[in-house]
Amino acid sequence: MKWWIVYQNIVKSNTLDQASHTLRGLDFWRNILFTNIIMYLLPVSFIALIPGVIMSFSSNIPLLGVYDMLAVLMFAAIGLVPNITLLVRKWLFVLTLYFITVVLLIYLGSFGPGLLYFLAITIFISLIFGTRQGYISVGLNTFLCLGFAVVIHFQVLEVKLVNIYSIGSWIAVSSNLIFLGLVIVASLDLLFSGLQATIEKEDHLQTRLKAEGVALEKMVNVLQTKNQELEQFAYIASHDLQEPLQTVSSFTILLEKQYQGQLDQTADVYLNYISQSVSRMQALISGLLDYARIGHEKQPELVNCNDILKAVMDDLDATIKASNANIKLGHFPTIEVYPVEFKQLFQNLVSNAIKFRKEGIFPEISITAAEEQSSWVFSVADNGIGIDKVFYEKIFVIYQRLHPRSKYEGTGIGLAHCKKIVELHGGKIWVESEPNAGSIFYFRIPKK
Ligand code: ADP
């Protein structure tokens, strides 16, 4: 129905002026309602015009037909003539309705729909202007009814109305109509003030939400900048620290080589401590450097994860054999990841699964991938020493360990690496475990 859409667009562009689009709340909807009333009234009134005109001529009241046509022309002008303000259109609409009412009352008396129009005008005015104007229209209706009462009583005009109504019945009918009008406007008033309050509340909430959203966005930006600064700092610090540390390490080795046995026994022990601490510090710093480097100037690639896991198994071959670990691999998808980092992620989880095994039990490790609607969930499960619930978060923090080095070697960086790598892929990592009952490390990677 192309013509209907064209017609709708014409009426809308004519009746909804620029100012209407900037309105909020009920005022906006009043204008939309008015546009729709005009949009549907116009074709309907054209259809109603034909029997109306035929009837007026057959009943020998041709003037009624002429007035009918005038009213329809008026509606057409309100909807189709451009460059008239919305307010003027609304008033023209009300005037036309009053014109129809008076004409119908005069020509058809109680047989016609004239009195009903009074009621309809009050409702229309309350809807498109507001209930204050609705009350005014009830007042105007009362005034007009009184006018007609005078006409009937004094038989001023030789019209149908005078012939059909007695003053008594006129007062009875019109007072009922005015009473009904008042009840309708009062009810609409209640409804609209409730609606207006709700809309204002919602507006207020939306404004607050917007303001909070902006503040939050600012905070996120600040946080992101600070995070970048911190990463930069960690990178530079760990990079620059490596050099003097290397010097300390080299000279400790030289000292050990040249003076071992020449100094007293305590000095030998001290030298040993220094050399161990330097090695450890080197491990910590190089871990930090790797951490700061994760995802640096790299692009994700489409990678077959089966290949990644095969490479991890090859790299860990010696450890796997030494621990008699049994590793079961599932089927893995081809997805877009940072390949080096993704391999590192599996490597850390698998080597932890082997490292934190229970004494006297061979490690049983299972690695799987499960597809979800918008992501892949990978898991690495072991039958190791397990983790208490209170440490579920702590273990992912850099340098946090749950065991002394004498029991399990490590720097406490592995899981922090894993977390950063998963987050680099827009995902989340978590653990489910119980002491002595093994652990399952999960991570979810979004598909896009
Ligand atoms: P590291 O392995 O160097 O100690 P990680 O960051 O990899 O550091 O792990 C942090 C801590 O989390 C470990 O010290 C250990 O206590 C605990 N953990 C990690 N993986 C496991 C596991 N598979 N089973 C039990 N505990 C684990």
PDB file of C-alpha atoms in Angstrom, residues 32 53 66 73 167 181 190 233 281 393 410 423:
ATOM      1  CA  ILE A  32       1.524  12.213  17.906  1.00  0.00           C
ATOM      2  CA  VAL A  53     -24.649  14.060   1.221  1.00  0.00           C
ATOM      3  CA  VAL A  66     -22.910  21.449   1.817  1.00  0.00           C
ATOM      4  CA  LEU A  73     -12.525  20.095   3.258  1.00  0.00           C
ATOM      5  CA  ILE A 167     -37.279  22.824  26.934  1.00  0.00           C
ATOM      6  CA  GLY A 181     -18.184  15.386  30.110  1.00  0.00           C
ATOM      7  CA  LEU A 190      -6.183  11.690  37.145  1.00  0.00           C
ATOM      8  CA  PHE A 233      56.596   1.089  34.162  1.00  0.00           C
ATOM      9  CA  MET A 281      65.571 -12.405  41.419  1.00  0.00           C
ATOM     10  CA  GLU A 393      40.999 -15.468  43.621  1.00  0.00           C
ATOM     11  CA  GLY A 410      57.962 -21.506  41.375  1.00  0.00           C
ATOM     12  CA  GLU A 423      41.741 -11.200  29.462  1.00  0.00           C
TER      13      GLU A 423
END
